[in-house]
């Protein structure tokens, strides 16, 4: 039996990005990667023009780790912050800051819409989901992200995206604005994924995935030990799955992969039997989230064109593959696979998936690590909803404000309070759960 560990990467072809970038090198310097130092200076100037959240005196005196500290100190800083904010350990500073956020403001903090700048509802929906994750948003509001920026990592944007996102969050949670826009975030995401550069309709999950991956690279604290290459993003959103492929000869191959989301297949519903007249039999046409997890983690047979190369047999062989959740993340993003991406049929799966929204989601039965001792209960904090078809549609977001515990519906610029009873819908596409 052999065991390997792999790192997951959602990076697009860098050569394609650079070629596209070179064509636009006449644009202002802040969009040019080789000029990133001037871009960061420009961003700092912009930050000074914003209305910052003024912290109470007790918080102004907190110690900030200098950016010039060595790599090990930066890694230690991220881990210590995570222990305070992610593990729900009593933290005096955090409690003081939460009290500060709860003070009355002109506009309820977080109740800020995002302007649609041209078919960008997919981006607005993704950002609103992420904005209402308290672990990340409160860190940004309370801390100076420049102290943990990675400006030398070519896999990211040299810190530009992280600063743009932090500025956007500061605006959205300032308690002074009802509408803002994410154009700078879109620009820097587009540098890494050119498909977002235009104004065509895109997928909210794909945008969120690229955004999180880029933020991870912008905030990654390098270390001599690869397992210590962590970031604020990895501490919140990354988990681990175990994959076991077993050849018919009995030889298994076990690998571990980092994940930032789980893509859940929606089981096909059996065709209803013919109904007898006046039979009174009601046919259930829904599936549960547990059904979707079972579908993802069931044993898959690899045969014919999908055969597996067995090192022991030294040839392609039939095999069985099984995925298991090994380490669940602090914040779990679930994608319901509604789109078939079959251009001939242009189908979207409209099955209603029932998921817990007024009670906790218990992942205990799906965690394979026998030594896992963390909390297995998760609460729903955000939903990305899609109406329409693959050819055209509209994204909105339902999110629970972590300061008021009220559910809000974000439809681009329009924000309104909603009853949680309206959350269950066949339009649900992304589910964001946070460990209790």
Coordinates of C-alpha atoms in Angstrom, one line a residue:
X1 CA 0.0 0.0 0.0
X2 CA 1.3 3.4 -0.9
X3 CA 0.2 6.8 0.6
X4 CA 0.9 10.2 -0.9
X5 CA -0.1 13.8 0.0
X6 CA -1.0 16.3 -2.7
X7 CA -1.8 20.0 -2.6
X8 CA -4.9 21.2 -4.5
X9 CA -4.5 24.1 -6.8
X10 CA -7.1 25.9 -8.8
X11 CA -4.7 28.0 -10.8
X12 CA -5.4 28.8 -14.4
X13 CA -2.8 28.7 -17.1
X14 CA -0.3 31.3 -16.2
X15 CA 1.1 31.7 -19.7
X16 CA -2.4 32.6 -21.0
X17 CA -2.7 35.2 -18.2
X18 CA 0.6 36.8 -19.0
X19 CA -0.1 36.9 -22.7
X20 CA -3.4 38.6 -22.1
X21 CA -1.8 41.0 -19.6
X22 CA 0.9 42.0 -22.1
X23 CA -1.7 43.2 -24.5
X24 CA -3.2 45.5 -21.8
X25 CA 0.2 46.9 -20.6
X26 CA -0.8 50.4 -21.6
X27 CA -3.4 50.4 -18.8
X28 CA -2.6 52.3 -15.6
X29 CA 0.3 50.9 -13.7
X30 CA -1.8 49.6 -10.9
X31 CA -3.1 46.8 -13.2
X32 CA 0.4 45.9 -14.4
X33 CA 2.0 43.1 -12.3
X34 CA 5.6 44.3 -13.0
X35 CA 4.6 47.6 -11.5
X36 CA 3.1 46.1 -8.4
X37 CA 5.1 48.2 -6.0
X38 CA 3.6 51.4 -7.4
X39 CA 0.2 49.7 -7.4
X40 CA 0.4 49.0 -3.7
X41 CA 1.4 52.6 -3.0
X42 CA -1.6 53.7 -5.0
X43 CA -3.8 51.3 -3.0
X44 CA -2.5 52.7 0.3
X45 CA -3.4 56.2 -0.9
X46 CA -6.9 55.0 -1.6
X47 CA -7.2 53.3 1.8
X48 CA -6.4 56.7 3.4
X49 CA -9.3 58.3 1.5
X50 CA -11.8 55.7 2.8
X51 CA -13.7 56.2 6.0
X52 CA -12.0 53.6 8.2
X53 CA -13.6 51.9 11.2
X54 CA -12.2 53.8 14.2
X55 CA -11.4 51.3 16.9
X56 CA -11.9 51.8 20.6
X57 CA -8.9 52.9 22.7
X58 CA -8.3 49.4 24.0
X59 CA -8.0 48.0 20.5
X60 CA -5.7 50.8 19.2
X61 CA -3.1 49.7 21.7
X62 CA -2.9 46.1 20.5
X63 CA 0.4 44.8 19.2
X64 CA 0.7 44.4 15.4
X65 CA 3.3 41.9 14.0
X66 CA 5.6 44.0 11.7
X67 CA 5.7 42.9 8.1
X68 CA 9.5 42.6 8.4
X69 CA 9.2 39.8 10.9
X70 CA 10.6 36.5 9.8
X71 CA 8.5 33.8 8.1
X72 CA 8.1 31.7 11.2
X73 CA 6.8 34.6 13.2
X74 CA 4.2 35.4 10.5
X75 CA 3.0 31.7 10.5
X76 CA 2.8 31.8 14.3
X77 CA 0.8 35.0 14.1
X78 CA -1.8 33.5 11.8
X79 CA -2.2 30.4 13.9
X80 CA -2.6 32.4 17.1
X81 CA -5.2 34.6 15.5
X82 CA -7.0 31.5 14.2
X83 CA -7.0 29.9 17.7
X84 CA -8.7 33.0 19.0
X85 CA -11.2 33.6 16.3
X86 CA -11.8 30.2 14.7
X87 CA -11.9 27.9 17.7
X88 CA -14.4 30.0 19.7
X89 CA -11.9 30.4 22.6
X90 CA -12.9 33.3 24.8
X91 CA -10.9 36.3 23.6
X92 CA -11.2 39.6 25.4
X93 CA -10.0 41.7 22.4
X94 CA -12.5 39.9 20.1
X95 CA -15.4 40.5 22.5
X96 CA -14.5 44.2 22.8
X97 CA -14.4 44.6 19.1
X98 CA -17.7 42.8 18.5
X99 CA -19.2 45.1 21.1
X100 CA -17.8 48.0 19.1
X101 CA -19.3 46.7 15.9
X102 CA -22.7 46.4 17.6
X103 CA -22.8 50.1 18.4
X104 CA -25.6 52.0 16.4
X105 CA -24.6 53.3 13.0
X106 CA -26.3 55.3 10.2
X107 CA -26.8 52.1 8.3
X108 CA -26.8 48.5 9.7
X109 CA -23.3 47.2 9.2
X110 CA -23.2 44.6 6.4
X111 CA -26.5 45.7 5.0
X112 CA -24.8 47.1 1.9
X113 CA -25.7 46.2 -1.7
X114 CA -23.3 45.8 -4.6
X115 CA -23.8 47.7 -7.9
X116 CA -24.2 45.6 -11.0
X117 CA -21.5 46.9 -13.4
X118 CA -22.6 44.7 -16.3
X119 CA -23.7 41.1 -15.9
X120 CA -21.8 40.9 -12.6
X121 CA -24.6 39.4 -10.4
X122 CA -22.5 36.2 -10.2
X123 CA -19.6 38.2 -8.6
X124 CA -21.9 40.2 -6.3
X125 CA -23.5 36.9 -5.1
X126 CA -20.1 35.4 -4.4
X127 CA -18.8 38.4 -2.5
X128 CA -21.9 38.7 -0.4
X129 CA -21.6 35.1 0.6
X130 CA -17.9 35.6 1.6
X131 CA -18.7 39.0 3.3
X132 CA -21.0 37.3 5.8
X133 CA -18.4 34.8 6.9
X134 CA -17.6 36.4 10.3
X135 CA -14.2 34.7 10.7
X136 CA -12.7 36.5 7.6
X137 CA -14.7 39.7 7.8
X138 CA -14.1 40.5 11.4
X139 CA -10.4 39.8 11.0
X140 CA -10.2 42.3 8.1
X141 CA -12.2 44.9 10.1
X142 CA -10.1 44.5 13.2
X143 CA -6.6 44.0 11.7
X144 CA -4.3 45.6 9.1
X145 CA -4.0 43.0 6.4
X146 CA -0.8 44.7 5.1
X147 CA 1.0 43.0 8.0
X148 CA 0.3 39.5 6.4
X149 CA 0.5 40.4 2.7
X150 CA 2.7 38.2 0.5
X151 CA 3.9 40.7 -2.2
X152 CA 6.4 38.3 -3.8
X153 CA 4.2 35.3 -4.6
X154 CA 3.8 35.2 -8.4
X155 CA 0.8 32.8 -8.0
X156 CA -1.2 35.6 -6.5
X157 CA -1.5 39.3 -7.4
X158 CA 1.3 40.5 -5.1
X159 CA -1.2 41.6 -2.5
X160 CA -3.3 43.8 -4.8
X161 CA -6.4 41.7 -4.7
X162 CA -6.2 41.2 -0.9
X163 CA -6.0 45.0 -0.4
X164 CA -8.9 45.6 -2.8
X165 CA -11.0 43.0 -1.1
X166 CA -10.2 44.4 2.4
X167 CA -11.1 47.9 1.2
X168 CA -14.4 46.6 -0.1
X169 CA -15.2 44.9 3.2
X170 CA -14.3 48.0 5.1
X171 CA -16.9 49.9 2.9
X172 CA -19.6 47.3 3.2
X173 CA -19.3 47.1 7.0
X174 CA -18.6 50.8 7.7
X175 CA -22.2 51.4 8.7
X176 CA -22.2 54.4 6.3
X177 CA -23.0 53.0 2.9
X178 CA -26.0 51.3 1.4
X179 CA -24.4 50.6 -2.0
X180 CA -20.8 50.1 -3.2
X181 CA -19.2 48.1 -6.0
X182 CA -16.5 45.5 -6.5
X183 CA -14.8 46.7 -9.7
X184 CA -11.3 46.5 -8.3
X185 CA -11.8 43.0 -7.0
X186 CA -13.1 42.0 -10.5
X187 CA -10.0 43.6 -12.1
X188 CA -7.5 41.7 -10.1
X189 CA -9.4 38.4 -10.3
X190 CA -9.5 38.9 -14.0
X191 CA -5.7 39.2 -14.1
X192 CA -5.5 35.6 -12.9
X193 CA -8.6 34.3 -14.8
X194 CA -9.1 36.2 -18.0
X195 CA -12.6 34.8 -18.5
X196 CA -13.8 37.2 -15.9
X197 CA -12.3 40.2 -17.7
X198 CA -15.3 41.0 -19.8
X199 CA -18.9 41.4 -18.9
X200 CA -20.4 38.1 -20.0
X201 CA -22.4 36.0 -17.6
X202 CA -20.3 33.7 -15.4
X203 CA -20.7 31.2 -12.6
X204 CA -20.8 32.4 -8.9
X205 CA -19.1 29.3 -7.7
X206 CA -16.2 29.6 -10.2
X207 CA -15.7 33.2 -9.3
X208 CA -15.7 32.4 -5.5
X209 CA -13.3 29.6 -6.0
X210 CA -10.8 31.7 -7.9
X211 CA -11.2 34.6 -5.5
X212 CA -10.5 32.4 -2.4
X213 CA -7.5 30.8 -4.2
X214 CA -6.0 34.2 -5.1
X215 CA -6.6 35.6 -1.6
X216 CA -4.8 32.5 -0.2
X217 CA -1.8 33.2 -2.4
X218 CA -1.8 36.9 -1.5
X219 CA -1.9 36.1 2.2
X220 CA 0.2 32.9 2.3
X221 CA 3.0 32.9 4.8
X222 CA 5.9 31.0 3.2
X223 CA 7.8 28.5 5.3
X224 CA 10.7 26.1 4.8
X225 CA 8.2 23.3 5.6
X226 CA 5.5 23.0 3.0
X227 CA 2.9 21.9 5.5
X228 CA 3.4 25.3 7.3
X229 CA 2.6 27.3 4.2
X230 CA -0.7 28.6 5.6
X231 CA -2.8 31.7 5.2
X232 CA -5.8 33.2 6.8
X233 CA -7.8 31.7 4.0
X234 CA -6.5 28.2 4.5
X235 CA -7.1 28.3 8.2
X236 CA -10.8 29.2 7.6
X237 CA -11.8 27.5 4.3
X238 CA -9.4 24.6 3.7
X239 CA -10.2 21.0 4.7
X240 CA -8.9 17.6 3.6
X241 CA -10.3 14.6 1.8
X242 CA -8.9 11.1 1.5
X243 CA -9.1 9.2 -1.7
X244 CA -8.7 5.4 -1.8
X245 CA -8.3 3.6 -5.1
X246 CA -8.2 -0.2 -4.8
X247 CA -7.2 -2.5 -7.7
X248 CA -9.0 -5.8 -8.3
X249 CA -5.7 -7.4 -7.1
X250 CA -6.3 -5.8 -3.7
X251 CA -3.5 -3.2 -3.9
X252 CA -4.8 0.2 -2.6
X253 CA -3.4 3.7 -3.2
X254 CA -4.4 6.3 -0.6
X255 CA -3.9 10.1 -1.3
X256 CA -4.9 13.2 0.7
X257 CA -6.0 16.3 -1.0
X258 CA -6.7 19.8 0.2
X259 CA -10.2 21.2 -0.5
X260 CA -11.9 24.5 -0.3
X261 CA -15.4 23.2 -1.2
X262 CA -17.3 20.1 -1.9
X263 CA -19.2 19.6 -5.1
X264 CA -22.3 17.5 -4.3
X265 CA -24.0 15.6 -7.1
X266 CA -27.8 15.6 -6.9
X267 CA -29.1 12.1 -7.1
X268 CA -31.5 11.3 -9.9
X269 CA -35.1 10.8 -8.7
X270 CA -36.8 7.6 -9.8
X271 CA -39.7 7.9 -12.1
X272 CA -42.9 7.9 -10.2
X273 CA -45.1 4.8 -10.8
X274 CA -48.4 5.2 -12.5
X275 CA -50.9 6.6 -10.1
X276 CA -54.2 4.8 -9.7
X277 CA -57.3 6.9 -9.7
X278 CA -58.2 8.1 -6.2
X279 CA -55.2 6.2 -4.8
X280 CA -54.3 9.2 -2.6
X281 CA -50.6 8.3 -2.8
X282 CA -48.3 11.3 -2.7
X283 CA -45.0 11.0 -4.5
X284 CA -42.0 12.9 -2.9
X285 CA -40.0 14.7 -5.5
X286 CA -37.2 16.0 -3.3
X287 CA -33.9 14.8 -2.0
X288 CA -32.0 15.7 1.1
X289 CA -28.5 17.1 1.6
X290 CA -27.6 13.8 3.2
X291 CA -28.6 12.1 0.0
X292 CA -26.1 14.3 -1.9
X293 CA -23.3 13.5 0.6
X294 CA -24.0 9.8 0.2
X295 CA -23.9 10.2 -3.6
X296 CA -20.5 12.0 -3.4
X297 CA -18.9 9.4 -1.0
X298 CA -20.3 6.2 -2.5
X299 CA -17.9 3.7 -4.1
X300 CA -17.2 4.4 -7.7
X301 CA -16.2 1.6 -10.1
X302 CA -13.4 2.5 -12.6
X303 CA -13.5 0.4 -15.7
X304 CA -13.2 0.6 -19.5
X305 CA -12.0 4.1 -20.4
X306 CA -11.6 5.0 -16.8
X307 CA -9.4 2.1 -15.7
X308 CA -6.6 2.8 -13.2
X309 CA -2.9 2.0 -13.7
X310 CA -1.9 -0.3 -10.9
X311 CA 1.9 -0.2 -10.1
X312 CA 1.7 -3.8 -8.7
X313 CA 0.0 -5.2 -11.8
X314 CA 2.0 -2.8 -14.1
X315 CA -1.0 -2.3 -16.3
X316 CA -4.5 -0.7 -16.5
X317 CA -6.9 -2.5 -14.3
X318 CA -10.5 -2.2 -13.1
X319 CA -10.6 -0.6 -9.6
X320 CA -12.9 0.9 -7.0
X321 CA -12.5 4.5 -5.9
X322 CA -13.9 6.0 -2.7
X323 CA -13.7 9.6 -1.4
X324 CA -14.0 10.4 2.3
X325 CA -14.0 13.6 4.3
X326 CA -10.9 13.5 6.5
X327 CA -10.6 17.0 8.0
X328 CA -13.6 19.4 7.7
X329 CA -12.9 23.1 7.4
X330 CA -14.0 25.8 9.8
X331 CA -16.3 27.1 7.0
X332 CA -17.6 24.5 4.5
X333 CA -18.7 25.6 1.0
X334 CA -21.1 23.2 -0.7
X335 CA -21.9 23.4 -4.4
X336 CA -25.0 21.6 -5.6
X337 CA -24.2 20.4 -9.1
X338 CA -27.2 21.7 -10.9
X339 CA -25.6 22.4 -14.3
X340 CA -25.0 19.6 -16.7
X341 CA -22.9 21.8 -19.1
X342 CA -24.4 19.9 -22.0
X343 CA -24.7 22.6 -24.7
X344 CA -27.0 20.4 -26.7
X345 CA -29.6 20.1 -23.9
X346 CA -28.7 23.2 -21.9
X347 CA -30.2 21.5 -18.8
X348 CA -30.3 22.7 -15.2
X349 CA -31.3 20.2 -12.5
X350 CA -34.3 21.8 -10.8
X351 CA -34.6 19.2 -8.0
X352 CA -35.4 20.6 -4.6
X353 CA -32.7 19.7 -2.2
X354 CA -33.8 19.9 1.4
X355 CA -31.0 21.2 3.7
X356 CA -30.9 22.3 7.3
X357 CA -31.4 26.1 7.7
X358 CA -33.0 26.4 11.1
X359 CA -31.0 23.5 12.7
X360 CA -27.5 22.3 12.5
X361 CA -25.8 20.2 9.8
X362 CA -24.0 17.3 11.5
X363 CA -21.1 16.0 9.5
X364 CA -20.1 13.4 12.1
X365 CA -21.1 10.4 10.1
X366 CA -19.1 11.5 7.1
X367 CA -15.7 12.2 8.8
X368 CA -13.4 9.3 8.3
X369 CA -10.5 10.4 10.5
X370 CA -10.9 8.3 13.7
X371 CA -8.8 10.8 15.7
X372 CA -10.9 13.8 14.8
X373 CA -12.2 15.4 17.9
X374 CA -13.6 18.8 16.7
X375 CA -17.2 19.9 16.6
X376 CA -19.1 18.3 13.8
X377 CA -22.1 20.6 13.8
X378 CA -22.4 23.5 11.3
X379 CA -24.9 26.3 10.9
X380 CA -26.0 27.8 7.6
X381 CA -24.7 31.4 7.1
X382 CA -25.1 32.1 3.3
X383 CA -26.7 30.9 0.1
X384 CA -26.0 31.7 -3.5
X385 CA -29.2 31.3 -5.5
X386 CA -29.6 31.0 -9.3
X387 CA -32.7 31.5 -11.3
X388 CA -32.9 30.8 -15.0
X389 CA -30.9 28.3 -17.1
X390 CA -27.4 27.7 -18.2
X391 CA -27.8 30.0 -21.1
X392 CA -29.0 32.9 -19.0
X393 CA -30.1 33.6 -15.4
X394 CA -29.6 35.7 -12.3
X395 CA -27.7 35.2 -9.1
X396 CA -28.7 36.6 -5.7
X397 CA -27.6 35.8 -2.1
X398 CA -29.3 35.0 1.2
X399 CA -27.0 35.7 4.1
X400 CA -27.3 35.8 7.9
X401 CA -25.8 39.0 9.3
X402 CA -23.5 37.8 12.1
X403 CA -24.2 41.0 14.1
X404 CA -28.0 40.9 14.1
X405 CA -28.6 37.2 13.3
X406 CA -31.2 38.4 10.7
X407 CA -31.4 36.9 7.3
X408 CA -31.0 39.4 4.4
X409 CA -31.6 39.0 0.7
X410 CA -29.0 40.6 -1.5
X411 CA -30.2 41.3 -5.1
X412 CA -27.3 43.4 -6.5
X413 CA -28.0 46.9 -5.1
X414 CA -31.3 45.9 -3.3
X415 CA -31.1 44.5 0.2
X416 CA -34.1 43.5 2.2
X417 CA -34.8 41.4 5.4
X418 CA -36.4 38.0 4.8
X419 CA -37.9 35.3 6.9
X420 CA -35.7 32.1 7.2
X421 CA -38.8 30.1 6.1
X422 CA -38.2 31.4 2.5
X423 CA -34.7 30.0 2.3
X424 CA -35.5 26.5 1.1
X425 CA -35.7 26.7 -2.7
X426 CA -34.9 24.7 -5.9
X427 CA -32.8 27.7 -7.0
X428 CA -30.2 27.1 -4.2
X429 CA -26.8 26.7 -5.8
X430 CA -24.2 27.3 -3.1
X431 CA -24.5 26.7 0.6
X432 CA -22.0 28.2 3.1
X433 CA -21.9 26.4 6.5
X434 CA -19.8 27.5 9.5
X435 CA -18.7 25.3 12.4
X436 CA -20.7 26.1 15.5

